[in-house]
Every structure is written in C-alpha cells, then in structure tokens.
XYZ file of N, CA and C in Angstrom:
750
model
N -18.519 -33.070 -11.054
C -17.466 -32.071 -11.225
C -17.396 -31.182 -9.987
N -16.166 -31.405 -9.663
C -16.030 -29.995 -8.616
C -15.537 -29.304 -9.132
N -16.049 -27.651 -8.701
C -15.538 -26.440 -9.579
C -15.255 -25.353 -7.541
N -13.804 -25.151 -8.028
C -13.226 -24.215 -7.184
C -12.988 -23.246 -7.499
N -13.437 -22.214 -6.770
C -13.057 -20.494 -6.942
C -11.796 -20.162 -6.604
N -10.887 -19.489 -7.169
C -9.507 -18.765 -6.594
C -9.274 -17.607 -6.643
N -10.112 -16.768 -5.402
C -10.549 -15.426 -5.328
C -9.817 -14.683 -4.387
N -9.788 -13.261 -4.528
C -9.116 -12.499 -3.689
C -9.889 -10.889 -4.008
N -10.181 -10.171 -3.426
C -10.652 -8.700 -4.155
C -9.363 -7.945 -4.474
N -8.566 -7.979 -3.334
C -6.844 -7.852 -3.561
C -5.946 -8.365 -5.132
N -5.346 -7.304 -6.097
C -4.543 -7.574 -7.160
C -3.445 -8.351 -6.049
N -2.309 -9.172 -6.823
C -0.999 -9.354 -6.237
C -0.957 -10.421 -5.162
N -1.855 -11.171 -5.384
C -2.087 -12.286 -3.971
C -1.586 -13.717 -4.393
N -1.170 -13.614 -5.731
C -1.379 -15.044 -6.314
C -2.573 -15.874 -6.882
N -3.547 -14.679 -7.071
C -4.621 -16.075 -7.585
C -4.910 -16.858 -8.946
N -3.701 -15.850 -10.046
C -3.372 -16.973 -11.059
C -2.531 -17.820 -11.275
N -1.092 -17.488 -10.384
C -0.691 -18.676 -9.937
C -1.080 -19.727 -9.403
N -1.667 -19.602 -8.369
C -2.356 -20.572 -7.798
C -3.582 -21.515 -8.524
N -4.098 -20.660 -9.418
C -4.967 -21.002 -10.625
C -4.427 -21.775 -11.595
N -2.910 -21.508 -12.377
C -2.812 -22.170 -13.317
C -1.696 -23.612 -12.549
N -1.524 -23.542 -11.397
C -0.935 -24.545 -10.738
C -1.493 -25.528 -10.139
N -2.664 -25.620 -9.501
C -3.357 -26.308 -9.094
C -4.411 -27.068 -10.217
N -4.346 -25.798 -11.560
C -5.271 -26.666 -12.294
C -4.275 -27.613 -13.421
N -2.589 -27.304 -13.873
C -2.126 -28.174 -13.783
C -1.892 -29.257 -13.154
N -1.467 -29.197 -11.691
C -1.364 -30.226 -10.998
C -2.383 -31.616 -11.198
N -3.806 -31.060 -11.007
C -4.664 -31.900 -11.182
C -4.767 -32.673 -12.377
N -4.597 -31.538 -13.560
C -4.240 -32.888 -14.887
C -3.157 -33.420 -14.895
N -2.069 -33.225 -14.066
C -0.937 -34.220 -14.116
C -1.365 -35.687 -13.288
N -2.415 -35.400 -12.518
C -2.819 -36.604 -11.429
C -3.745 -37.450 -12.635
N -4.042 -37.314 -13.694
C -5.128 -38.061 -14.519
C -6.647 -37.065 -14.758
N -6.889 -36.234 -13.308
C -7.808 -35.738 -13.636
C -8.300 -34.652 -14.672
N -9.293 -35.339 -15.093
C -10.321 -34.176 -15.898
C -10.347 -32.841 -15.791
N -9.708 -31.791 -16.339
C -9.749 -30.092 -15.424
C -9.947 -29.166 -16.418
N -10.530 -28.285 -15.655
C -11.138 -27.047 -16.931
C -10.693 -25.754 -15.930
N -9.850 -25.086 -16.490
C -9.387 -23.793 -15.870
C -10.158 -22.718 -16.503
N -11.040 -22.178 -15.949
C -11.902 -21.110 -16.326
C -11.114 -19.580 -16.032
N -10.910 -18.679 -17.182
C -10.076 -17.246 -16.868
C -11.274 -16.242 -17.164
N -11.564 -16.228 -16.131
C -12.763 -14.987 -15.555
C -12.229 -13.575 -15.406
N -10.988 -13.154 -15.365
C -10.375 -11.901 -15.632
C -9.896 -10.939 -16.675
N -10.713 -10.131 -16.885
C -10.015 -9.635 -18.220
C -8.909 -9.033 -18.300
N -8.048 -9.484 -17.632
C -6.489 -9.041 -17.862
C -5.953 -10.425 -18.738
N -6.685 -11.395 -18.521
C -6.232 -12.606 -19.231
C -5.047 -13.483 -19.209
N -4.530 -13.110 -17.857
C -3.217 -13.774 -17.677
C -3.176 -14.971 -17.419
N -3.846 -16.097 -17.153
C -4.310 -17.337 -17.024
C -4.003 -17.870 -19.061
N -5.048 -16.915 -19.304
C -5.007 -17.568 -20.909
C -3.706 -17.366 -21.231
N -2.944 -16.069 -21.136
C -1.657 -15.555 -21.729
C -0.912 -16.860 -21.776
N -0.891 -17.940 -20.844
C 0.457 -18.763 -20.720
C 0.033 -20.152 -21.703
N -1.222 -20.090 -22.132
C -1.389 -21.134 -23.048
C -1.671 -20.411 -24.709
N -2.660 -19.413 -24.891
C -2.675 -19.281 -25.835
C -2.765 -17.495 -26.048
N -2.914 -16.783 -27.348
C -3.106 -15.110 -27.229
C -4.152 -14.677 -27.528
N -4.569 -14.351 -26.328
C -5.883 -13.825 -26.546
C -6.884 -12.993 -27.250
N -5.993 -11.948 -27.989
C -6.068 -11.321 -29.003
C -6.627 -11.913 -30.184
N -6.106 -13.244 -30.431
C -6.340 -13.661 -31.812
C -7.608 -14.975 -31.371
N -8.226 -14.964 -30.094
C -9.418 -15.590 -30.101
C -10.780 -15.370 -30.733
N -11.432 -16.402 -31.194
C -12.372 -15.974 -31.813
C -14.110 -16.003 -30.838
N -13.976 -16.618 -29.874
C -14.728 -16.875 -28.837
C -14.244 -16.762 -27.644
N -14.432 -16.517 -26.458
C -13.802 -16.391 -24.886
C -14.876 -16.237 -24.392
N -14.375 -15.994 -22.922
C -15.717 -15.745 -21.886
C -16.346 -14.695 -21.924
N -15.748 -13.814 -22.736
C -16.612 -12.468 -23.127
C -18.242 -13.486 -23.896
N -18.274 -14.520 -24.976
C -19.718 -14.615 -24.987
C -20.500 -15.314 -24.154
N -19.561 -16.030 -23.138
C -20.231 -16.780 -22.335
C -21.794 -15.680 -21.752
N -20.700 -14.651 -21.249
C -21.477 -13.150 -20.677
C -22.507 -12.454 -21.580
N -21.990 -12.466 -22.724
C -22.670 -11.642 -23.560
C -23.711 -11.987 -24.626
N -23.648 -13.297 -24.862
C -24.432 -14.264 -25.312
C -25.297 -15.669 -24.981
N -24.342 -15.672 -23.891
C -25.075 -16.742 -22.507
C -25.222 -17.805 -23.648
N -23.858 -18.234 -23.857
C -23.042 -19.030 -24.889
C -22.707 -20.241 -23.796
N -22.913 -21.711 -24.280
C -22.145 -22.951 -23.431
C -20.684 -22.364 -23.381
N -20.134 -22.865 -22.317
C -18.363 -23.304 -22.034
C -18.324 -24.266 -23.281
N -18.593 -25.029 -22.986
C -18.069 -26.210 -24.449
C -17.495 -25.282 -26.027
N -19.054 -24.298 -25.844
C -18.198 -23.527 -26.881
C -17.070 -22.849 -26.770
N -16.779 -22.219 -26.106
C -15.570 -21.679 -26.285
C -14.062 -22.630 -25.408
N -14.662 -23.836 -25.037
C -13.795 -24.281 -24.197
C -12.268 -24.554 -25.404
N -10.955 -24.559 -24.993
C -10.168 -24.961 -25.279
C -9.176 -26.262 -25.118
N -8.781 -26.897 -25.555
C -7.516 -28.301 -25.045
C -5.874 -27.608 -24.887
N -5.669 -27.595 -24.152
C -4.208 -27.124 -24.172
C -3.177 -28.221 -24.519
N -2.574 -28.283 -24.272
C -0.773 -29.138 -24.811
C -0.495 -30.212 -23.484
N -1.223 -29.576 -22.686
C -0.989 -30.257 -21.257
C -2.135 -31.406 -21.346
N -2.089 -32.521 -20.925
C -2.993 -33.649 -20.723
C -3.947 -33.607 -19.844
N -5.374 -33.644 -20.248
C -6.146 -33.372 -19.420
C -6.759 -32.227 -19.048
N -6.111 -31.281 -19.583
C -6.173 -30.139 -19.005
C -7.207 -29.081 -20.034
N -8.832 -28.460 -20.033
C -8.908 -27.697 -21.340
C -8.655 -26.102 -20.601
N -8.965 -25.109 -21.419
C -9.185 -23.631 -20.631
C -10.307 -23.296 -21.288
N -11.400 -22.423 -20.689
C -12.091 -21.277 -21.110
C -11.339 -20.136 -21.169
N -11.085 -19.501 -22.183
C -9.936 -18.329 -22.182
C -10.936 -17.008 -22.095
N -10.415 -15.837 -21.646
C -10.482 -14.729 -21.368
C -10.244 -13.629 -22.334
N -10.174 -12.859 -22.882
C -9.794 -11.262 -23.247
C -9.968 -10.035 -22.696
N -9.682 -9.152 -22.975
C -9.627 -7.705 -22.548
C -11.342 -7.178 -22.444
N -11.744 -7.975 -23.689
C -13.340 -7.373 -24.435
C -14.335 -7.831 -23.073
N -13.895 -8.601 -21.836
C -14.981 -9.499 -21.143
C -14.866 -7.937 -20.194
N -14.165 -7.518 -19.727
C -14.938 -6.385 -18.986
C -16.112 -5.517 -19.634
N -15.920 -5.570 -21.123
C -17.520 -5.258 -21.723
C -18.761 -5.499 -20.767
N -18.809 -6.742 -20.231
C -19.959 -7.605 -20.086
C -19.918 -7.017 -18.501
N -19.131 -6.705 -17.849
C -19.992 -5.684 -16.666
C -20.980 -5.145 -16.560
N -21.455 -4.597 -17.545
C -22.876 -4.048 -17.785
C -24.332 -5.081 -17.173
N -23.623 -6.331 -17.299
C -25.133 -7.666 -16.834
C -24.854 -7.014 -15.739
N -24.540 -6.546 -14.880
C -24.814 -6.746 -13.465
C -26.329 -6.220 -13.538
N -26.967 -5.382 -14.418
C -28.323 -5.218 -14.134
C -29.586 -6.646 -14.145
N -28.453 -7.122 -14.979
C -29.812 -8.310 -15.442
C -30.458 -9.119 -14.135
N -31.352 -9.664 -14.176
C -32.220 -10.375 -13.058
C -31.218 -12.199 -12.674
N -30.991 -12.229 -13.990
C -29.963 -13.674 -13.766
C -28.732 -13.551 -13.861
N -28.108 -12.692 -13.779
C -27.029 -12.417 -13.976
C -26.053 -12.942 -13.044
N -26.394 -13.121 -12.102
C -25.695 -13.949 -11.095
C -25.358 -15.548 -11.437
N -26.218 -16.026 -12.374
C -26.213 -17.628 -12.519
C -25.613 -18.042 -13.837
N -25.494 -16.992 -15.028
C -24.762 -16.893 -16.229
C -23.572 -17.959 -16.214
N -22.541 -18.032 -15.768
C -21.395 -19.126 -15.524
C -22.462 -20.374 -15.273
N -23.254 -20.647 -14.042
C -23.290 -21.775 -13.106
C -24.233 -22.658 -14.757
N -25.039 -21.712 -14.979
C -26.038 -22.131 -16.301
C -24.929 -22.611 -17.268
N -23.814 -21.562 -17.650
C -22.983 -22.364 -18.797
C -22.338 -23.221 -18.512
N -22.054 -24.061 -17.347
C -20.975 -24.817 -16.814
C -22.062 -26.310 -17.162
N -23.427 -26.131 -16.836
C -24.094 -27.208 -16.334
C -23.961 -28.098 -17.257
N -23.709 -28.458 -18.600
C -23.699 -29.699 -19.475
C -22.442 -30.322 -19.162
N -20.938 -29.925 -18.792
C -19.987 -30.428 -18.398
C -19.911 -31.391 -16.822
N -21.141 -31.204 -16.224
C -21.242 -31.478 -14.784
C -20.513 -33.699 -14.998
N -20.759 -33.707 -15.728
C -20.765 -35.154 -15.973
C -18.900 -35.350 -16.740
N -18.604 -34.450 -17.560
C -17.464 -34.643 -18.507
C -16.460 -34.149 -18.146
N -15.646 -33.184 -16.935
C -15.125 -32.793 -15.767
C -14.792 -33.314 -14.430
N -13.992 -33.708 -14.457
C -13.432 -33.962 -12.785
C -13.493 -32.676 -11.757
N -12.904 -31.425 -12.502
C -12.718 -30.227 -11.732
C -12.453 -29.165 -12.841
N -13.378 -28.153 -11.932
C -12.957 -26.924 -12.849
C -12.696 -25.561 -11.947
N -11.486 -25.260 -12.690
C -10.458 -24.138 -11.840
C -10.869 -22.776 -11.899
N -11.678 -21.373 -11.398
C -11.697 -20.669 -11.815
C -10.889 -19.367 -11.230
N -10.332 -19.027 -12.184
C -9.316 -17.650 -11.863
C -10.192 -16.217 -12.041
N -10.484 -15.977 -10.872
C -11.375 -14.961 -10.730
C -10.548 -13.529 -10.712
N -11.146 -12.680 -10.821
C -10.472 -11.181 -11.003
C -10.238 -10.450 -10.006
N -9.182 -9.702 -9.607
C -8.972 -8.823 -8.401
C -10.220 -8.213 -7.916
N -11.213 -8.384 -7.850
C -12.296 -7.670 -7.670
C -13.313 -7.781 -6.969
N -14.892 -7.470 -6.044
C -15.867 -7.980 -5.934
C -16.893 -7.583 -7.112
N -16.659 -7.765 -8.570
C -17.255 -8.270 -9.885
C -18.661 -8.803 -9.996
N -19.266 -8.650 -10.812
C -20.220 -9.444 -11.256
C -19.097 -11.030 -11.951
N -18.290 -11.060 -12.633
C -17.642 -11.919 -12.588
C -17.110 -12.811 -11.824
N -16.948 -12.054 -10.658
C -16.750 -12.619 -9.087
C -17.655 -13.326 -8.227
N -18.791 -12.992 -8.808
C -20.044 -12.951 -8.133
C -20.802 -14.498 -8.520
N -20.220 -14.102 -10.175
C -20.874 -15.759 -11.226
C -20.070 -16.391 -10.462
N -18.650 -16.793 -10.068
C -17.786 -17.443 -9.922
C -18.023 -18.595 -8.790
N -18.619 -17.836 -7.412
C -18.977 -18.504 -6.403
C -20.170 -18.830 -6.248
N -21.224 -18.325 -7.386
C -22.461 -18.768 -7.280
C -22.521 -20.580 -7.885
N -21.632 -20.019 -8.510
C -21.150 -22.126 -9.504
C -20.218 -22.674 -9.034
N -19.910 -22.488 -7.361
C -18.777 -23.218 -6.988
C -19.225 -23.829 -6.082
N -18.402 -24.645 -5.346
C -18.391 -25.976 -4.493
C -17.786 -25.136 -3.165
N -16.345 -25.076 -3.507
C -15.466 -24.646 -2.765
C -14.898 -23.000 -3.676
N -14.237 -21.898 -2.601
C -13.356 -20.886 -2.570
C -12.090 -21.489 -1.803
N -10.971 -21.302 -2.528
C -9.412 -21.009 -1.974
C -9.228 -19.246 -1.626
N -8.809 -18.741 -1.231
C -8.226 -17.545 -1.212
C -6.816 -17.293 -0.943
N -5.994 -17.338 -1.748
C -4.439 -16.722 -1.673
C -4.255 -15.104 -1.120
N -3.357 -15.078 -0.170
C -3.480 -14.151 0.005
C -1.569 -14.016 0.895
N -1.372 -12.729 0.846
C -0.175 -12.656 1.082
C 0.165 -12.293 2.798
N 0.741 -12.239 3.948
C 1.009 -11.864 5.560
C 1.460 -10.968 4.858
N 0.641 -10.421 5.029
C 0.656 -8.360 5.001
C -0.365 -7.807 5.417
N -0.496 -6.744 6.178
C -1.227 -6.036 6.762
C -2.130 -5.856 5.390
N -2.151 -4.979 4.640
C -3.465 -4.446 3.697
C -4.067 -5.840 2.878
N -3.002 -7.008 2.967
C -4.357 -8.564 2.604
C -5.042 -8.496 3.740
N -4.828 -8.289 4.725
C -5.879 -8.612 6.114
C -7.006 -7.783 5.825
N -7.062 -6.766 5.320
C -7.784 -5.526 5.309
C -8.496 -5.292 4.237
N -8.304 -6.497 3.421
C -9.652 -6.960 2.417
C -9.823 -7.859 2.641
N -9.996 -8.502 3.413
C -10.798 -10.020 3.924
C -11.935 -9.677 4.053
N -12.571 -8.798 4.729
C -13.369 -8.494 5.632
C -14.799 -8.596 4.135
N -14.500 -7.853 3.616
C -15.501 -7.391 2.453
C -15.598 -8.914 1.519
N -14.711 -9.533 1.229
C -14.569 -10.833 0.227
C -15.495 -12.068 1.483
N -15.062 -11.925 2.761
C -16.077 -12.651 4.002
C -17.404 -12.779 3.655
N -17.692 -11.537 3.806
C -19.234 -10.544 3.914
C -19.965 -11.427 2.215
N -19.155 -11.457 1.315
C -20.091 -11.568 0.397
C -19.928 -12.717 0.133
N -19.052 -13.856 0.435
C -18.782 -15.826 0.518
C -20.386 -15.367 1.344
N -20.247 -15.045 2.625
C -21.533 -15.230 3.133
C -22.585 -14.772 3.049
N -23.157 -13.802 2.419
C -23.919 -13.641 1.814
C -24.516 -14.489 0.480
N -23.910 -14.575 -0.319
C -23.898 -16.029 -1.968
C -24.161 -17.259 -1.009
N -23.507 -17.566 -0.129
C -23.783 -18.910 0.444
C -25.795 -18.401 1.795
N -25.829 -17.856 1.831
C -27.299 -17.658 2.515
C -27.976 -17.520 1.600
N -28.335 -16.801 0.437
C -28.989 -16.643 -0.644
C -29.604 -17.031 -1.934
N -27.651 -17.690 -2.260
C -27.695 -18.508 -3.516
C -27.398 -19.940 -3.755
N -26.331 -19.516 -3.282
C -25.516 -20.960 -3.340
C -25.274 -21.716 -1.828
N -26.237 -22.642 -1.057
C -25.917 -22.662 -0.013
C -24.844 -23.848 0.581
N -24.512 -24.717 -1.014
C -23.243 -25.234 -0.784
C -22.102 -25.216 -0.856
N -21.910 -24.015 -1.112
C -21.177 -22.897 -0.998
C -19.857 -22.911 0.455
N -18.901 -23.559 -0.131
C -17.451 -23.193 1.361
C -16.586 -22.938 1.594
N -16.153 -22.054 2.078
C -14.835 -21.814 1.928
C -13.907 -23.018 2.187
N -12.508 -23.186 1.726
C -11.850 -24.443 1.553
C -10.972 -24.244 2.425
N -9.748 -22.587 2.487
C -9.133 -22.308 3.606
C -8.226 -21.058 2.730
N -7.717 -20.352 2.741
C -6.398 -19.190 2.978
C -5.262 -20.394 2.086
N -4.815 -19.574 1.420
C -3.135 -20.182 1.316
C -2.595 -18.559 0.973
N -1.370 -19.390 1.928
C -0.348 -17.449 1.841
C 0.643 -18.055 1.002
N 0.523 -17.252 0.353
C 1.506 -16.579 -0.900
C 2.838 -16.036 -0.594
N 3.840 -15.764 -0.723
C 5.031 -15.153 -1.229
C 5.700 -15.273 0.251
N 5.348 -15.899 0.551
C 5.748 -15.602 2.394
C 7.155 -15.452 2.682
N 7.571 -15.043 3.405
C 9.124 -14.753 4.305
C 8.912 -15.423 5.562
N 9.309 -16.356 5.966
C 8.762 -16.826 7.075
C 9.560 -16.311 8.371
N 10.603 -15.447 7.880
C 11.103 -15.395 9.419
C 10.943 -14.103 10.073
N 10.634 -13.387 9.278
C 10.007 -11.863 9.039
C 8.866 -11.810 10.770
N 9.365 -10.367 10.758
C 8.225 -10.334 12.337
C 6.850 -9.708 11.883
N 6.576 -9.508 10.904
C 5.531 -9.063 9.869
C 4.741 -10.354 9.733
N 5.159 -11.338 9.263
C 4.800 -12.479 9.339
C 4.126 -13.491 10.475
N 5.384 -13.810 11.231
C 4.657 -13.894 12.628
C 3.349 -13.475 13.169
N 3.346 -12.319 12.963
C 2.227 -11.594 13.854
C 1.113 -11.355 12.973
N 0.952 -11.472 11.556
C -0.075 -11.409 10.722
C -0.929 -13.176 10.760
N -0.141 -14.065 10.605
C -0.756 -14.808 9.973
C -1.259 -15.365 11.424
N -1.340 -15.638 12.902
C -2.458 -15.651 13.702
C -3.428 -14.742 13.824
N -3.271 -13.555 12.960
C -4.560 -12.630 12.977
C -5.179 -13.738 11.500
N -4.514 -14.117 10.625
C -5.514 -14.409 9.784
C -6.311 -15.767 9.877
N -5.923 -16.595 10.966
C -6.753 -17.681 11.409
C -7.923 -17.371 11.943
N -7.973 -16.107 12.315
C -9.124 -16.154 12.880
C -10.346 -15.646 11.473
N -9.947 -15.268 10.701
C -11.132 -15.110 9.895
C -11.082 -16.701 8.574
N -10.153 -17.340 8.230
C -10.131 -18.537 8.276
C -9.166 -19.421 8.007
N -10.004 -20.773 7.578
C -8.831 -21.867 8.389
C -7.478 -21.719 7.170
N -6.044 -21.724 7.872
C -5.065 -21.254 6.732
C -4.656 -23.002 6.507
N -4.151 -22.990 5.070
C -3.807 -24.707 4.488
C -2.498 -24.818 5.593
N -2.445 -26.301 5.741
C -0.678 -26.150 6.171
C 0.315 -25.870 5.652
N 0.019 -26.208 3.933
C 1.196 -25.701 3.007
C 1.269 -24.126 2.507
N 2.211 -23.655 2.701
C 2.388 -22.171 1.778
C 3.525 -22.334 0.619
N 3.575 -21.145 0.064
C 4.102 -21.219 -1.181
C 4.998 -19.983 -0.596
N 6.290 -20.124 -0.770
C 7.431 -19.022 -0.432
C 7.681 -18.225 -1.492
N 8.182 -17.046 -0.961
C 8.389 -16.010 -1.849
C 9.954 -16.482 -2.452
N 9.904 -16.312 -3.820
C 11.300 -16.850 -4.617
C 10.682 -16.312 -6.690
N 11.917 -16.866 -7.299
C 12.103 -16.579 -8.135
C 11.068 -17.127 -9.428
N 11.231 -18.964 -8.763
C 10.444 -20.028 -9.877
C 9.486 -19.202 -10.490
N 8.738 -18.835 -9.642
C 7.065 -19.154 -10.123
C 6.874 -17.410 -10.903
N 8.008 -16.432 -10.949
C 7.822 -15.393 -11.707
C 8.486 -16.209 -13.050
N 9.384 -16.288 -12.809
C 10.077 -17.354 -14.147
C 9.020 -18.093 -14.549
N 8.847 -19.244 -14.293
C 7.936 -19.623 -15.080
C 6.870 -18.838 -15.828
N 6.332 -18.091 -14.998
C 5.005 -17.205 -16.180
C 5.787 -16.555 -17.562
N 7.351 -16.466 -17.350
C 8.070 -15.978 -18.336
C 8.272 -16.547 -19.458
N 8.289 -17.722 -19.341
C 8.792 -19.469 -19.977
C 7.081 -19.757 -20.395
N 5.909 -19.418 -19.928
C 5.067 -19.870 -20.216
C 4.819 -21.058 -19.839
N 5.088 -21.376 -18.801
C 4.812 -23.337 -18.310
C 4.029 -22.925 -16.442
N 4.074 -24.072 -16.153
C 3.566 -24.553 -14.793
C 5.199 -23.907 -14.034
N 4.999 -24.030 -12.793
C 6.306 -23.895 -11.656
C 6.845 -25.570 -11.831
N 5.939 -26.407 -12.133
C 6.604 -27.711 -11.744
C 7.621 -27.677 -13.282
N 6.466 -27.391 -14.471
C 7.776 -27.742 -15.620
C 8.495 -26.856 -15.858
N 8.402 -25.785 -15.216
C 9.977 -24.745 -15.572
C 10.894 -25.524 -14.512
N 10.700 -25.407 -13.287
C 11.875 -26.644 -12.140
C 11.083 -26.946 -11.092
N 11.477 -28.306 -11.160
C 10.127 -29.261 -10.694
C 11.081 -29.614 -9.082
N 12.552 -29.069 -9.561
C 12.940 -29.308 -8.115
C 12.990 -27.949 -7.226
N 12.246 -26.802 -7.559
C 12.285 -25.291 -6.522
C 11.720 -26.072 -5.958
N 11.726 -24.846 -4.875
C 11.038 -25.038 -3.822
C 9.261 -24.814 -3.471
N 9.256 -23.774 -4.499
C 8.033 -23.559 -5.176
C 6.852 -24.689 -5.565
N 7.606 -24.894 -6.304
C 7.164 -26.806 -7.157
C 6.870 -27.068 -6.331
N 7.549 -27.722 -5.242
C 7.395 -28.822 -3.905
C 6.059 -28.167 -3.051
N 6.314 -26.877 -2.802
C 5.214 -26.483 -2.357
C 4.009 -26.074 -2.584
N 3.759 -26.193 -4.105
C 2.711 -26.273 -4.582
C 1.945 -27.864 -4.651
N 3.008 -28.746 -5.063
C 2.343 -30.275 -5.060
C 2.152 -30.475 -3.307
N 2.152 -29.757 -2.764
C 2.164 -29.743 -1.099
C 0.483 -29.839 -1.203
N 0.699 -28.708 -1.477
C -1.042 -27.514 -1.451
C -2.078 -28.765 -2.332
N -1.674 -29.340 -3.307
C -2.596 -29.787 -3.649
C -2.653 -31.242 -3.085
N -1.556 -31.907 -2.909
C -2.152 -33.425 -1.985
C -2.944 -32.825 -0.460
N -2.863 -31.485 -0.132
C -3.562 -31.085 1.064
C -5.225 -30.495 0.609
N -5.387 -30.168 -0.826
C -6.338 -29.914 -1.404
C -7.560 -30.926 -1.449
N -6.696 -32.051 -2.041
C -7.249 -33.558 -2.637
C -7.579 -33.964 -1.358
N -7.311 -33.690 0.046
C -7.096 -34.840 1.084
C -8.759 -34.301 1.599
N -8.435 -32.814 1.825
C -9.661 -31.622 2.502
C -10.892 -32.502 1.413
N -11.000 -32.725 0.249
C -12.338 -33.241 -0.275
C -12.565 -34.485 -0.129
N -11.949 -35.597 0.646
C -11.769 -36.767 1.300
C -12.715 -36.912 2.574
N -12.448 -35.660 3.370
C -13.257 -35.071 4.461
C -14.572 -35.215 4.667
C-alpha cells in the first residue's frame, strides 16, 4: 500500500480537493483506495456521508488507538472506502503528550498494508499532532498550494518539519512535488511566484485552474470528474494523476 499525505499548514490551498480527487481518480483506475479525513472540519467525509450521525470516526482511531478497519467505510464509488472524520477528533489533540503519539495512524493503518493499493490522507490546515501522524505513515507528501505570496510564506515551517519526520522517524519519507491550485496563469503575481516556488520544491507539470467545477461539485456532492468530466478542471486533475502514477514508476 502506498499511503500519500495532502498537506498544507495553509487553510484554502486545496488539500481536500485534491484529496477527494485523486483518491477518486485512483478508484476509477481499478485501484484499491482508502481516503483517510484527518481534519476535524470533516469536509472530505461531508461529500460521502454526515458526520454527525457517525458512530465511529477517526476521533477513536486517536482516542482509543482503534484499527482503521474499524471505522473504515465503502462509499458508492468503486473501490473506493473512507475513514471519516467529525468535529469530536480535535478532542484528541490532547495525545500530543503521549510518548507514541506520533505513530497512532501508522500503527492503525498496519493490518491494511496488504488489502490497499493506496491510501489518501486529507490532512488539516495545520502543523497538528494529526499532521504529524499523517507523515509519520506516509510514503509520499503532495502539497497544494496556491501562487500567492502568503502560500510561499508557509512553506518554510511545513519544509522544516517533512524534514525533520523524515531524519527522525520516518526516513522514507518524500516529498512527491507542489501542485498549484486555483491558478490564473496570466496574472504577473503568478509569473513571478511560482519560480520562487521551485526552489523550495519540485512543482508537478499539471495544475489545476482557478474556475467554477470543482466549487460546484463539492455542492452536488460528487468528484470534479462526475459533476463535468468535460471542465477543465476534470482534465486537469486526470492530468495530475497520470503525472502522479508515472512519478511512482520512477
């Protein structure tokens, strides 16, 4: 199983879009996928099921150091299950004291290592103890992030601690690359941001443009591809991921 992080400390970057798109995409390809919603805003879960009326989420993963299996879900989509989220998982902030608290996810993930192709995790605007489980049980980090001056200006801190987890904990641990979000491409804002952001790392070739689809869709409750599979959005998301699939070829 490969399990990818889709992190940002930055709200507004795209990382549940990018989360619930890529981890569709992949069950549309046949593969095995488990979208993990590590945020307690729960907007990942919102588009499949209500979180409110769950009876298990990742709140016990945290709080009971409960398997995924248990609380894992099957969605409507093929292939595809979720670990869902609630409001109650910021409760579980409090582990940050614990001595293992860092390995909580990587420990609940480990019986699926065999029954998984990939598992998606939608991490929280934050540098979290949630944030923290996230990349300690990952393979690879994506980071979405938008050509704007104040995304540049949390890189620096989300850097610092990929490298740190990868010296410490996890030393297979890699970043995968940047994908920009909402972009304007002709914008002089643009231009001049996104060679500052190569240098802290490598950006995908595909981006995802700023447009309508992909707010619509979260409205409709579907993927960008099944609300309209002909935006431009769509296209550029199945971009991102045959460029995803190719990078683990590598």
């Amino acid at each position: 199983m490969i399990v990818v992080s889709i992190a940002n400390q930055k709200g507004g970057e795209g990382k549940t879009t990018t989360s619930l798109n890529l981890a569709w995409g992949l069950a549309r390809r046949g593969k095995k996928t488990l979208l993990i919603d590590i945020d307690p805003q729960a907007n990942s879960t919102g588009i499949f099921l209500n979180p409110e009326g769950l009876e298990k989420s990742m709140h016990n993963i945290f709080q009971s150091k409960a398997k995924i299996r248990e609380v894992m879900v099957k969605t409507e989509v093929e292939n595809l299950n979720i670990a869902p989220s609630r409001l109650t998982l910021a409760e579980a902030e409090t582990i940050a004291a614990i001595v293992d608290a860092p390995y909580i996810l990587r420990d609940a993930l480990a019986d699926l290592e065999k029954e998984m192709d990939f598992c998606v995790i939608d991490c929280p605007p934050s540098l979290s103890i949630f944030t923290i489980n996230a990349l300690v049980a990952s393979n690879y980090v994506i980071i979405p992030l938008q050509a704007e001056k104040f995304s540049v200006d949390g890189i620096l801190g989300l850097q610092q601690t990929i490298t740190s987890i990868k010296k410490r904990i996890n030393p297979s641990l890699e970043i995968m690359g940047a994908l920009v979000t909402q972009l304007k491409p002709q914008t002089l804002l643009t231009k001049t941001i996104i060679p500052v952001l190569t240098k802290y790392f490598r950006i995908f070739d595909n981006s995802i443009s700023d447009g309508v689809a992909v707010g619509e869709s979260h409205l409709a409750r579907k993927s960008v591809y099944e609300y309209n599979k002909s935006s431009r959005q769509a296209q550029e998301y199945e971009g991102f991921i045959e460029e995803f699939l190719n990078e683990l070829k590598k």
